[in-house]
mmCIF file of C-alpha atoms in Angstrom:
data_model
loop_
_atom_site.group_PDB
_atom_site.id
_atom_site.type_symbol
_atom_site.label_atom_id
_atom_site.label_comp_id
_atom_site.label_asym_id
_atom_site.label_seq_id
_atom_site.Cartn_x
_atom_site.Cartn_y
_atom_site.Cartn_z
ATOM 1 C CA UNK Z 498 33.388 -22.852 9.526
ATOM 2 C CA UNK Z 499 30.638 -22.105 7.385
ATOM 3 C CA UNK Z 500 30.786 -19.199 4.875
ATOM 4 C CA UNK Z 501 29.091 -15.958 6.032
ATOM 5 C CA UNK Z 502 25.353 -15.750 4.360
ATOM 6 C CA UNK Z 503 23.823 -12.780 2.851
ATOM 7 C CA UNK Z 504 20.026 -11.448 3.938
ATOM 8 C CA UNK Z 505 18.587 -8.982 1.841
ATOM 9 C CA UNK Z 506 15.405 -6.888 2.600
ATOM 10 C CA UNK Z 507 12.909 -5.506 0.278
ATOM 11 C CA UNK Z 508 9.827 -3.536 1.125
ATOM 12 C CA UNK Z 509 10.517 -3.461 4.936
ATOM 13 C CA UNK Z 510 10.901 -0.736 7.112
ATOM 14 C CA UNK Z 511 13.212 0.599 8.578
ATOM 15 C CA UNK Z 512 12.578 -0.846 12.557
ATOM 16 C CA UNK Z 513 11.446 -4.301 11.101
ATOM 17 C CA UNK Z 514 14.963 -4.358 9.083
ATOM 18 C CA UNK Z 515 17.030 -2.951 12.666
ATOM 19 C CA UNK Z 516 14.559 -5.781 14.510
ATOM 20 C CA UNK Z 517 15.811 -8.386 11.857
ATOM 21 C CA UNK Z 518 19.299 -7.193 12.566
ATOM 22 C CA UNK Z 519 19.343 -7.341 15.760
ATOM 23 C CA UNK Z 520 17.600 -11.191 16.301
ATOM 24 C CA UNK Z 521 20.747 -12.118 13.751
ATOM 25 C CA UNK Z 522 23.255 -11.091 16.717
ATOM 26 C CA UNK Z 523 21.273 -12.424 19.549
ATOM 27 C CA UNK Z 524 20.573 -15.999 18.049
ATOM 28 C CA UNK Z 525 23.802 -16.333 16.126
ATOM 29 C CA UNK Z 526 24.812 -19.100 18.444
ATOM 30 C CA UNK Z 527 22.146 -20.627 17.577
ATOM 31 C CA UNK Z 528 21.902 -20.100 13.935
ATOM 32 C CA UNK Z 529 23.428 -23.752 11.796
ATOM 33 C CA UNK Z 530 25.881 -20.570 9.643
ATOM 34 C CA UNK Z 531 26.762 -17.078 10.103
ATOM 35 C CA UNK Z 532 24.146 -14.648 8.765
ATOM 36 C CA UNK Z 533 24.267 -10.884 8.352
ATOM 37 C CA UNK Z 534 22.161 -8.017 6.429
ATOM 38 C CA UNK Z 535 23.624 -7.026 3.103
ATOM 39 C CA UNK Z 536 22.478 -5.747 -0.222
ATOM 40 C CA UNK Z 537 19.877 -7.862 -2.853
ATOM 41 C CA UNK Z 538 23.063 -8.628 -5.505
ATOM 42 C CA UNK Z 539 24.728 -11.446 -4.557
ATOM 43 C CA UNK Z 540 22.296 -12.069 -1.534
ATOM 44 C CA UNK Z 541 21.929 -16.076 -0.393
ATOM 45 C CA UNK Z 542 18.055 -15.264 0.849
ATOM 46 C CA UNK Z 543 15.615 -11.845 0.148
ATOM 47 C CA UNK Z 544 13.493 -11.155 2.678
ATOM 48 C CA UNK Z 545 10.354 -9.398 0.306
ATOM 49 C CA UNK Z 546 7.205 -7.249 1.872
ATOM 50 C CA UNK Z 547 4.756 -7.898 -1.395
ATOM 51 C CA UNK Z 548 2.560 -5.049 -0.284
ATOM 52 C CA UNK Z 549 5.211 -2.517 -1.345
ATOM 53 C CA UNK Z 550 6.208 -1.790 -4.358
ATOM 54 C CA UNK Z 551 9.431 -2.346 -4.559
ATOM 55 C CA UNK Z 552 9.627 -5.782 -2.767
ATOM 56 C CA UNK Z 553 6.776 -7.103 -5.107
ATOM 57 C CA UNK Z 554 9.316 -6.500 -8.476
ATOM 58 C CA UNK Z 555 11.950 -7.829 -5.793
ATOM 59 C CA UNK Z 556 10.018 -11.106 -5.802
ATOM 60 C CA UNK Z 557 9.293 -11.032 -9.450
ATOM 61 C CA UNK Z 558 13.069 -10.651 -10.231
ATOM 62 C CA UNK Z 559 13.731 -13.354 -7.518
ATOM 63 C CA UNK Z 560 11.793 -15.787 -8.987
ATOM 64 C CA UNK Z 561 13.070 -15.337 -12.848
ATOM 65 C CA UNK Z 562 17.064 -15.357 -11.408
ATOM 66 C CA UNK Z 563 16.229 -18.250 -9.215
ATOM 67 C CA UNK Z 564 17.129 -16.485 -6.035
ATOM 68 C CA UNK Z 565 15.740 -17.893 -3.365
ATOM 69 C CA UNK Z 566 13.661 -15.396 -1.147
ATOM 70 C CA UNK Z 567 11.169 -15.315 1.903
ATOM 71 C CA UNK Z 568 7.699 -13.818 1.706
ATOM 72 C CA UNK Z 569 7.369 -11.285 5.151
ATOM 73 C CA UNK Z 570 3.996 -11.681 5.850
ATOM 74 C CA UNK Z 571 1.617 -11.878 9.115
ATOM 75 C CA UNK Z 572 -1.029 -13.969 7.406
ATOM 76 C CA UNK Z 573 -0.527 -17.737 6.258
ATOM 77 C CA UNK Z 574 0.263 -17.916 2.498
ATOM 78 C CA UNK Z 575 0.111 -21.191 1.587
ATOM 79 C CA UNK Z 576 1.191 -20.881 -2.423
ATOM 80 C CA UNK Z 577 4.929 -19.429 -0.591
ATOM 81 C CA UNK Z 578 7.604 -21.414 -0.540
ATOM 82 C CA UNK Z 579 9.141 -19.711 2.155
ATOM 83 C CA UNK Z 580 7.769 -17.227 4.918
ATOM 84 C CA UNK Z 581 9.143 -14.860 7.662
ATOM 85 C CA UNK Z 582 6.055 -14.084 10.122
ATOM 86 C CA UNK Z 583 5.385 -10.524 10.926
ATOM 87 C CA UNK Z 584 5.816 -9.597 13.943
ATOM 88 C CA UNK Z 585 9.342 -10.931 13.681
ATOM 89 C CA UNK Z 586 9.908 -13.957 16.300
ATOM 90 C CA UNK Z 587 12.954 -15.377 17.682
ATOM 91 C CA UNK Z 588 11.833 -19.078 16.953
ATOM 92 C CA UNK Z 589 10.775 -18.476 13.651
ATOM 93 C CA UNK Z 590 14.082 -16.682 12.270
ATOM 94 C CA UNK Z 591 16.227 -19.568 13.258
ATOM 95 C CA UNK Z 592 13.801 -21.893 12.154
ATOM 96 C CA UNK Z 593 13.772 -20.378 8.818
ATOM 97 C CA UNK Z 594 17.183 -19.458 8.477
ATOM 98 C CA UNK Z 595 18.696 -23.023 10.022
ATOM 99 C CA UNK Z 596 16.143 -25.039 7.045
ATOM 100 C CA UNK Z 597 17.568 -22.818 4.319
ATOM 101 C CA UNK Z 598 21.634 -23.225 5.487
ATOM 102 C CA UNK Z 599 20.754 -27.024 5.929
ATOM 103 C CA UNK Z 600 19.201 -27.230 2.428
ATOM 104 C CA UNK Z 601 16.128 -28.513 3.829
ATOM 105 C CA UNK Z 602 13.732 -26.179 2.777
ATOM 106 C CA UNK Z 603 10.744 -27.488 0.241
ATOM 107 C CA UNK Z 604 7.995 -25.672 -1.268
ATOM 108 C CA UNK Z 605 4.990 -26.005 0.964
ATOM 109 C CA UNK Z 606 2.104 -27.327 -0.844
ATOM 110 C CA UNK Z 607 3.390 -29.545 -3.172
ATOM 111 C CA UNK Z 608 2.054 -33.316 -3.132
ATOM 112 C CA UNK Z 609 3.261 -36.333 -4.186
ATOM 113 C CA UNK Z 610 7.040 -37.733 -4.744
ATOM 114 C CA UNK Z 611 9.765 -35.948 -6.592
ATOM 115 C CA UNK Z 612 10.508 -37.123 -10.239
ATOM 116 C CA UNK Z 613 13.527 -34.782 -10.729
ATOM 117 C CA UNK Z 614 16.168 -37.218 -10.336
ATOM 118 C CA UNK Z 615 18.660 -34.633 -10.152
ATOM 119 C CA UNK Z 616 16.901 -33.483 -6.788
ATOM 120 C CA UNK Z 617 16.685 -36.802 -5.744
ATOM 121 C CA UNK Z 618 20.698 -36.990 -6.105
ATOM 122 C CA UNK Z 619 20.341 -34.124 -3.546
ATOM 123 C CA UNK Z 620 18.197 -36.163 -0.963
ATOM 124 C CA UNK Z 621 15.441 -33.431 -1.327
ATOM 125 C CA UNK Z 622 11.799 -35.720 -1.125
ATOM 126 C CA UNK Z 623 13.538 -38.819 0.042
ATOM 127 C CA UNK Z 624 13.373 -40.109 3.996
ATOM 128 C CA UNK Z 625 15.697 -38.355 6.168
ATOM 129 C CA UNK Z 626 18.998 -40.562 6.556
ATOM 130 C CA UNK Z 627 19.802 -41.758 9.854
ATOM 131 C CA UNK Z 628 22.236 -39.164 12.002
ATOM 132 C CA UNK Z 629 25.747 -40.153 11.470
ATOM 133 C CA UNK Z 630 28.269 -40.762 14.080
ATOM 134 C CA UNK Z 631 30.077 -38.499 15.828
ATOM 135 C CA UNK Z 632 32.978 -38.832 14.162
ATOM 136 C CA UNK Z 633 31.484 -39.697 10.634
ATOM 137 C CA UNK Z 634 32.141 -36.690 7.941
ATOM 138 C CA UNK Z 635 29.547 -34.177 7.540
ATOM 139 C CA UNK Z 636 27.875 -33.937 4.608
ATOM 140 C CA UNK Z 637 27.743 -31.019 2.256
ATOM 141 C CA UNK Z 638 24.953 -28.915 2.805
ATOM 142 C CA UNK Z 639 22.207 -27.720 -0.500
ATOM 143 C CA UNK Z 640 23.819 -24.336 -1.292
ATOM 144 C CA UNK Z 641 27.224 -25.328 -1.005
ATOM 145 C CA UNK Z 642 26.047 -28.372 -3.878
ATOM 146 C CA UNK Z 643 25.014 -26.393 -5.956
ATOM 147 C CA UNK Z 644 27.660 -23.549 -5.311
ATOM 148 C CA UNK Z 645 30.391 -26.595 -6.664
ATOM 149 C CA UNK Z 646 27.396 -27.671 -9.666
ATOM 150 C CA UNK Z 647 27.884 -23.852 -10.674
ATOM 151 C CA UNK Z 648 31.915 -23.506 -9.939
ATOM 152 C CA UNK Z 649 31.854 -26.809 -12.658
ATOM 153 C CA UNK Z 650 28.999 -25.164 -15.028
ATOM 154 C CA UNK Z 651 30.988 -22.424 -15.239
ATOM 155 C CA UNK Z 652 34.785 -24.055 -15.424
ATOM 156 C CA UNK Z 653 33.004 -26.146 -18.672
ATOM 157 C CA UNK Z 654 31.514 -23.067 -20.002
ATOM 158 C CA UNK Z 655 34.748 -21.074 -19.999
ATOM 159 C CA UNK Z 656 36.305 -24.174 -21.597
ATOM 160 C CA UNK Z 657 34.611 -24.499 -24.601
ATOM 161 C CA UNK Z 658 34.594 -20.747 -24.521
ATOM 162 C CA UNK Z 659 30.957 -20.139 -24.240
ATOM 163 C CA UNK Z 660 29.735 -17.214 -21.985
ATOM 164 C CA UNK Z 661 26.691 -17.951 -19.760
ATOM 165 C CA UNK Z 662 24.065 -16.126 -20.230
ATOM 166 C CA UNK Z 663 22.477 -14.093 -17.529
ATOM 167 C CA UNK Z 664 19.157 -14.351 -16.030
ATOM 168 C CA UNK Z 665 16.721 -12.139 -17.730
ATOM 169 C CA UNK Z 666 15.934 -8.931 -15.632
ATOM 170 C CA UNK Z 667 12.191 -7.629 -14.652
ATOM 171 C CA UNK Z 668 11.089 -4.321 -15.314
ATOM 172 C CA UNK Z 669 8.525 -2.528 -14.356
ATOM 173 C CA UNK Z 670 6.090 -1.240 -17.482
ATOM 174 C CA UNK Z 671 5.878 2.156 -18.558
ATOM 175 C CA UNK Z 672 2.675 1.910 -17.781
ATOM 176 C CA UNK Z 673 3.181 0.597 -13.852
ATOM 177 C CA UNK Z 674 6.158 3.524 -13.557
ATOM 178 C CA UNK Z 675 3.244 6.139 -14.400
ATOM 179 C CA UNK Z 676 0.941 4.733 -12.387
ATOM 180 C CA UNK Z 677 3.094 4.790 -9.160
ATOM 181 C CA UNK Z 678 4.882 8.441 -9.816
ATOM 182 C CA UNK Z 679 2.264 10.670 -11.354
ATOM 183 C CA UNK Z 680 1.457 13.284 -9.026
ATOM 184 C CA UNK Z 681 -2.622 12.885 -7.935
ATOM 185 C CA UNK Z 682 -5.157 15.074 -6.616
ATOM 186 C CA UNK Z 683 -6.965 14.100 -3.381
ATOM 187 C CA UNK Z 684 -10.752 13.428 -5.450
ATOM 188 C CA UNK Z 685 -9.045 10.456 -7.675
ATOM 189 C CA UNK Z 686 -7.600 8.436 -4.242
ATOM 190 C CA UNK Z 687 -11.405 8.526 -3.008
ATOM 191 C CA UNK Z 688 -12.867 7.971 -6.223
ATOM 192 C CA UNK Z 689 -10.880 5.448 -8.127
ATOM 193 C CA UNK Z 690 -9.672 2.113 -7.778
ATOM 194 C CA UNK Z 691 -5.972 2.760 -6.572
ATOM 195 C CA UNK Z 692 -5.791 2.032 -3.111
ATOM 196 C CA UNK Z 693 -6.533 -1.652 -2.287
ATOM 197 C CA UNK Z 694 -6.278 -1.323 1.089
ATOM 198 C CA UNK Z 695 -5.527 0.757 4.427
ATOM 199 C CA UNK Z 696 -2.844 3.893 4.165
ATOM 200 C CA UNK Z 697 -1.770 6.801 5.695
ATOM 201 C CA UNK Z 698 0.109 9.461 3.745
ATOM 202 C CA UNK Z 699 1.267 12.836 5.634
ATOM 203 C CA UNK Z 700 2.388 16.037 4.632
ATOM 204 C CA UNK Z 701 5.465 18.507 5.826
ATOM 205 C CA UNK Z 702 3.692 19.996 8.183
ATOM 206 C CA UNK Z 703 0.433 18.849 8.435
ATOM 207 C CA UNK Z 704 -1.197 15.969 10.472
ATOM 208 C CA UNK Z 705 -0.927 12.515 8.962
ATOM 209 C CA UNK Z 706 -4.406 11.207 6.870
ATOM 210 C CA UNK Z 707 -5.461 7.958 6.912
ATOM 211 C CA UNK Z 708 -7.704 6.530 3.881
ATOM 212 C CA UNK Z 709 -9.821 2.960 4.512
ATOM 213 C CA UNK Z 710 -11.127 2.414 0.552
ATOM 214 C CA UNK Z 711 -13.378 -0.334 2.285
ATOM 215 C CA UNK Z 712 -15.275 1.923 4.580
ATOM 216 C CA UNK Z 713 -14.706 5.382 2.525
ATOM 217 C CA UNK Z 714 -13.610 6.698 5.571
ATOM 218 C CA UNK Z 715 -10.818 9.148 6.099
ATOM 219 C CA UNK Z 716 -9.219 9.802 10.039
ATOM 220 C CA UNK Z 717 -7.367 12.620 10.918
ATOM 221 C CA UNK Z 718 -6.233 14.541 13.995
ATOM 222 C CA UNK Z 719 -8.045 17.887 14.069
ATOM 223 C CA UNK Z 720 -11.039 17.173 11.729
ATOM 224 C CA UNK Z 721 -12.477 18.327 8.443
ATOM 225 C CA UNK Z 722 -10.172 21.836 8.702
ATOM 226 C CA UNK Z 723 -6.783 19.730 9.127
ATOM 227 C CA UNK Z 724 -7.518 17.949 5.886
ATOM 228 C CA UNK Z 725 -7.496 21.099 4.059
ATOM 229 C CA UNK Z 726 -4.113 21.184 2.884
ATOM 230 C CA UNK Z 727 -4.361 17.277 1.511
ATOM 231 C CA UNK Z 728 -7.089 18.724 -0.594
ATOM 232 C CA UNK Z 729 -4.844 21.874 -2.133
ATOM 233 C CA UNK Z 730 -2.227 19.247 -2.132
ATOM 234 C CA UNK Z 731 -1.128 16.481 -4.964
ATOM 235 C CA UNK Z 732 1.262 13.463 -4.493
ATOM 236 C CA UNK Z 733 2.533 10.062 -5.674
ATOM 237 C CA UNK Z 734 0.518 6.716 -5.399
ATOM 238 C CA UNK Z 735 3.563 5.047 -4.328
ATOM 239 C CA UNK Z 736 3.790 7.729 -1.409
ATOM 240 C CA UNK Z 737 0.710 6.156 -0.126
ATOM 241 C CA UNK Z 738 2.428 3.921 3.361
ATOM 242 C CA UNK Z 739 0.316 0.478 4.015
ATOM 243 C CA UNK Z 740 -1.168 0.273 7.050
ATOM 244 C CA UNK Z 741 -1.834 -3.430 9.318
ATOM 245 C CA UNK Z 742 -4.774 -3.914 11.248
ATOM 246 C CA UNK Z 743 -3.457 -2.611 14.192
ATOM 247 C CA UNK Z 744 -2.211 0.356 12.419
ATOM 248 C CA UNK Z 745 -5.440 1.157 11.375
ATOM 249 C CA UNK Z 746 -7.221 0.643 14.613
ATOM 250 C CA UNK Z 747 -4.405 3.189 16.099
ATOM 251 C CA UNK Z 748 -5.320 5.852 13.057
ATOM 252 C CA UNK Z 749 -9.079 5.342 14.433
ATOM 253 C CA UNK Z 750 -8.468 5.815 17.531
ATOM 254 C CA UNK Z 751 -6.809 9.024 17.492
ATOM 255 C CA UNK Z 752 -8.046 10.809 14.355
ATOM 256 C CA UNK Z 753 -11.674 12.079 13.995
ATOM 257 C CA UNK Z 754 -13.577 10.230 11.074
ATOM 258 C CA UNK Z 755 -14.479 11.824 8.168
ATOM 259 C CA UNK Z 756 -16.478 10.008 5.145
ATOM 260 C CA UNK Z 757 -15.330 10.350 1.713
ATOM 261 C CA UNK Z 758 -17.978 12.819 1.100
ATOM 262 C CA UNK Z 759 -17.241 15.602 3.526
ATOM 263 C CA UNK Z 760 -13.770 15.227 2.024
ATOM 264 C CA UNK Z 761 -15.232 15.527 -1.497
ATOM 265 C CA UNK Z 762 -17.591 18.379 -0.611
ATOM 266 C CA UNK Z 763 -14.449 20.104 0.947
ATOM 267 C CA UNK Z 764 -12.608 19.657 -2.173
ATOM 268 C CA UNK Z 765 -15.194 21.654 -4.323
ATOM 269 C CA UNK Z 766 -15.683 23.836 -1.629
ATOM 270 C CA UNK Z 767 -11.818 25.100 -1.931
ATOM 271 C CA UNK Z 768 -11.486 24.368 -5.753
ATOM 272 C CA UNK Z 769 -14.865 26.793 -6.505
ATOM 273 C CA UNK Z 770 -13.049 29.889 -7.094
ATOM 274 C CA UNK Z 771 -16.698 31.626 -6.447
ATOM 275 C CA UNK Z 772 -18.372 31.217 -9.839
ATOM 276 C CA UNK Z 773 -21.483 29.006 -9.997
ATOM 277 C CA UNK Z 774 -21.007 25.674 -11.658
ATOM 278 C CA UNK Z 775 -21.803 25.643 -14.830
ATOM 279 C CA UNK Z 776 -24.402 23.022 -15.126
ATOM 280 C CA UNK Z 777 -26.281 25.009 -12.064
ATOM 281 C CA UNK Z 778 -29.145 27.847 -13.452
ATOM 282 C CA UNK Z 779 -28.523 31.255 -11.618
ATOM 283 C CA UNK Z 780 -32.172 31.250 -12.083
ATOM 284 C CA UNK Z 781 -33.469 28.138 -10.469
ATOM 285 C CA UNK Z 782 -34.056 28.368 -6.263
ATOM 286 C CA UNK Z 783 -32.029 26.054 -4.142
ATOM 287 C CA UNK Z 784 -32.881 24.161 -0.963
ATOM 288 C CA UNK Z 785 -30.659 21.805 0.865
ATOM 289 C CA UNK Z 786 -32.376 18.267 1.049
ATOM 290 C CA UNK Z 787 -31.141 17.765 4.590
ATOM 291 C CA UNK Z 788 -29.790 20.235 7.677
ATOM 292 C CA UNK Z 789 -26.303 20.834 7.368
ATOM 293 C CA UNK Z 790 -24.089 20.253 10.625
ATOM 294 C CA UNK Z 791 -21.810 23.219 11.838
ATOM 295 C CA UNK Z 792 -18.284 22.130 11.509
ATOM 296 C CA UNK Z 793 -15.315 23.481 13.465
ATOM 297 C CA UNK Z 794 -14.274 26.526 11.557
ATOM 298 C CA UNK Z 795 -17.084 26.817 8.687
ATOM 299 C CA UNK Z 796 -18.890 28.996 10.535
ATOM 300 C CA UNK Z 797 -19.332 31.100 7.395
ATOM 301 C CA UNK Z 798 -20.403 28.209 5.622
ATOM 302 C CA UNK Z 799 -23.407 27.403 7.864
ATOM 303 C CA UNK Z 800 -24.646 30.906 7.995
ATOM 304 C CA UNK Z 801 -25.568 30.170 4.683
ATOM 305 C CA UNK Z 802 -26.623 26.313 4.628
ATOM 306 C CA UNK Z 803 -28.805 26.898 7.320
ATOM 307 C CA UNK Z 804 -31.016 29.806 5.377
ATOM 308 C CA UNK Z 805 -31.133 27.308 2.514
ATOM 309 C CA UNK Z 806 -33.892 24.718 4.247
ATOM 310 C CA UNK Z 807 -36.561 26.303 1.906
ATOM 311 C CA UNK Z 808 -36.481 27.190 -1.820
ATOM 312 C CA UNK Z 809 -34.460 30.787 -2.566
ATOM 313 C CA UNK Z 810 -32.958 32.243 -5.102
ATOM 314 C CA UNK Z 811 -28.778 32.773 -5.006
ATOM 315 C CA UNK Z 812 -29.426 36.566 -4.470
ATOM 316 C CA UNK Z 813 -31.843 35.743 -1.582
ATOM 317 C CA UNK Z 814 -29.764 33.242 0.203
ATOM 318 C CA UNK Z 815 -27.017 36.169 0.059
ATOM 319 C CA UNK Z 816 -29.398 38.721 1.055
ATOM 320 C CA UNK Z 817 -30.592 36.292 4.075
ATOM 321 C CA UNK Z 818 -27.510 35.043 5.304
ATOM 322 C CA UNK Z 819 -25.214 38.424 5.100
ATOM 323 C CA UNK Z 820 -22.954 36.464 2.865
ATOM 324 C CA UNK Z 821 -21.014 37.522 -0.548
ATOM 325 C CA UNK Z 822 -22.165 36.310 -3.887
ATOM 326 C CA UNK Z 823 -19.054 34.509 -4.297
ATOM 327 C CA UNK Z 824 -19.417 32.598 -1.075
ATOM 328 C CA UNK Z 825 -23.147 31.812 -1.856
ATOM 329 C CA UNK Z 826 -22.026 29.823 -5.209
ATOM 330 C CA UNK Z 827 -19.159 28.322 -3.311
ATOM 331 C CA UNK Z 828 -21.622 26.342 -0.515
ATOM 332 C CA UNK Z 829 -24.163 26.132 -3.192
ATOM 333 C CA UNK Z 830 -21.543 24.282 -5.519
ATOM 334 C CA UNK Z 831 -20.428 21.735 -2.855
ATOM 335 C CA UNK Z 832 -23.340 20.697 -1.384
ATOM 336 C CA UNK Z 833 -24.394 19.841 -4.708
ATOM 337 C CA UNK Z 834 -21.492 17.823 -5.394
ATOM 338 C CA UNK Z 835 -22.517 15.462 -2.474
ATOM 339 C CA UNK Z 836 -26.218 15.338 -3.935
ATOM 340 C CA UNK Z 837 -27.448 17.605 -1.235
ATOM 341 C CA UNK Z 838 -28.830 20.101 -3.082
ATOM 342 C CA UNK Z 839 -32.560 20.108 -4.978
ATOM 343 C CA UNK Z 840 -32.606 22.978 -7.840
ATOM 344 C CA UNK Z 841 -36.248 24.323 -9.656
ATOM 345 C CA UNK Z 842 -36.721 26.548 -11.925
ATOM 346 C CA UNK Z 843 -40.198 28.793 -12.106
ATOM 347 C CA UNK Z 844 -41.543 25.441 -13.606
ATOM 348 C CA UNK Z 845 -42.152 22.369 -11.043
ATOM 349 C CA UNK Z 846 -39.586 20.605 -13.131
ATOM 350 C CA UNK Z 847 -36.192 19.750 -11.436
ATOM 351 C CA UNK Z 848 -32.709 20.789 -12.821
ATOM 352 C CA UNK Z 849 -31.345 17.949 -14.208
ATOM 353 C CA UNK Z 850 -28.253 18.096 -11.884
ATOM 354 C CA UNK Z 851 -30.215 17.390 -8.332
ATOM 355 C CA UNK Z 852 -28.999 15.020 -6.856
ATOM 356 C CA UNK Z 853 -26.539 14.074 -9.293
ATOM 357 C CA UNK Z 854 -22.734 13.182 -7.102
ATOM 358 C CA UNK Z 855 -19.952 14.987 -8.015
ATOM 359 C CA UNK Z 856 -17.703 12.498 -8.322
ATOM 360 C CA UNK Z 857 -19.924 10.748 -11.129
ATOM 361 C CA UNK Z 858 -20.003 13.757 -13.202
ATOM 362 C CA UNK Z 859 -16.182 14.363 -12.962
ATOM 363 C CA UNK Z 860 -15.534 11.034 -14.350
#
């Protein structure tokens, strides 16, 4: 009977490994050896998801060690040697897993005949022999090959007294480590290059948020006010969970959509501390360019926007809209920061900062 093989997983979750699991004990009948889920050292086959972090180093260390491992993907990647389709399917597991016991399994994408005549020894690039008789005797199988090349390497080796050396292990920069665990505010995941993608990141206690970099849109159950505490908050890049298409449509679906800029006008809205900003003139009149919308639980906020359709000074917008001082610099601050705001002083001449985004002059 075949020796038991080893399937580690990298970078999946936690249903997709207990799905994986569970098509190993349904199919095992059908499977050419005995499979089972195990840890990566030692592990016959790794199972990577290369949109995490951690399964992305797993496939860099993979390919330096020479493990052999399995991209889990659900688009085609034709530079892969190997690849487990997401969702996981019946057919394609025992496909996959019966090539790689078999010692079948060649690197997709490679033309032309093999050279190596070391992997021609192994039949690997040469016509399939002809099925031998019932009775005939098996041959060995790839991996157990080169399990007896490395029993023999390694019998030599300890011969002549020479210890092999191990494979060279891949770690991550300082740099990379910093990236991925340095707590971030809200304003750099909408205004820098970080996220490459769809993600949803959620908070003890709070609804989940989901960011779409391509569409600088946000979604949300509950609106602008349920975002409040992501914008108090700070967390990890690496806390950041990838979303699928699907995902994604779900998130848009349920959650109200927000653009990056209500988000970002939120976040200097909470961050003000009621002082004026300091490139704003407590002299110069104010006017919002455009009609501000009343949003679920700003009430307070569009008392005072809505005064602010025509030219007044900060005392007079206070003075019109019953509001404090403090609250007048707050709205005036970020509506400004969304380039909603047109500032004169007695001159015709505009403040230099109209129209200027926020996010522009915080970089």
């Amino acid at each position: 009977m075949d020796r038991e093989r080893v399937i580690a997983c990298v970078g999946l979750g936690e249903a997709e490994v207990a799905h994986l699991r569970l098509l190993l004990r349904s199919c095992a009948s059908e499977l050419a050896a005995p499979w089972r889920i195990g840890g990566e050292d030692g592990a016959d086959l790794l199972v990577v998801d290369v949109r995490d972090f951690a399964g992305e180093m797993a496939q860099a260390r993979a390919r330096c060690s020479g493990v052999r491992y399995a991209v889990f993907s659900d688009v085609p990647l034709p530079e892969a040697e190997l690849v487990l389709q997401r969702p996981l399917q019946r057919a394609n597991v025992i496909d996959l897993l019966n090539r790689i016991s078999s010692g079948l399994a060649q690197r997709l994408g490679r033309a032309g005949p093999v050279d190596d005549v070391r992997m021609q020894d192994l039949g690997i690039g040469m016509a399939e022999p002809r099925a031998a008789p019932a009775d005939a005797t098996v041959a060995p199988a790839l991996d157990d090959l080169l399990r007896l090349q490395r029993e023999a390497d390694s019998q030599s080796l300890a011969a002549l007294h020479i210890k092999p050396e191990a494979p060279p292990k891949v770690w991550a920069s300082r740099e990379v480590m910093l990236e991925q665990t340095a707590p971030r505010p809200l304003r750099e995941y909408l205004s820098g290059p970080l996220l490459r993608g769809p993600v949803r990141f959620a908070l003890e206690g709070a609804m989940p948020l989901v960011l779409d970099p391509k569409h600088r849109l946000a979604y949300i159950v509950g609106g602008l006010q349920a975002a409040e505490p992501y914008v108090r908050a700070r967390w990890r890049l690496c806390d950041w969970v990838q979303l699928r298409s699907s995902e994604l449509a779900q998130a848009r679906e349920a959650g109200v959509a927000l653009p990056y800029a209500h988000l970002g006008w939120l976040d200097v809205l909470l961050h003000a501390g009621g002082h004026l900003a300091r490139h704003l003139d407590p002299k110069a009149t104010y006017r919002l360019t455009e009609p501000a919308h009343a949003e679920p639980g700003y009430g307070w906020v569009y008392r005072i926007a809505s005064v602010m359709l025509q030219p007044l000074r900060l005392h007079e917008i206070a003075a019109a809209s019953g509001a404090k001082m403090s609250d007048v610099f707050d709205v005036v601050n970020a509506y400004d920061a969304i380039g909603l705001i047109e500032s004169r002083l007695s001159s015709p001449v505009a403040s230099e900062s109209s129209g200027r985004s926020w996010f522009k002059r915080r970089r």
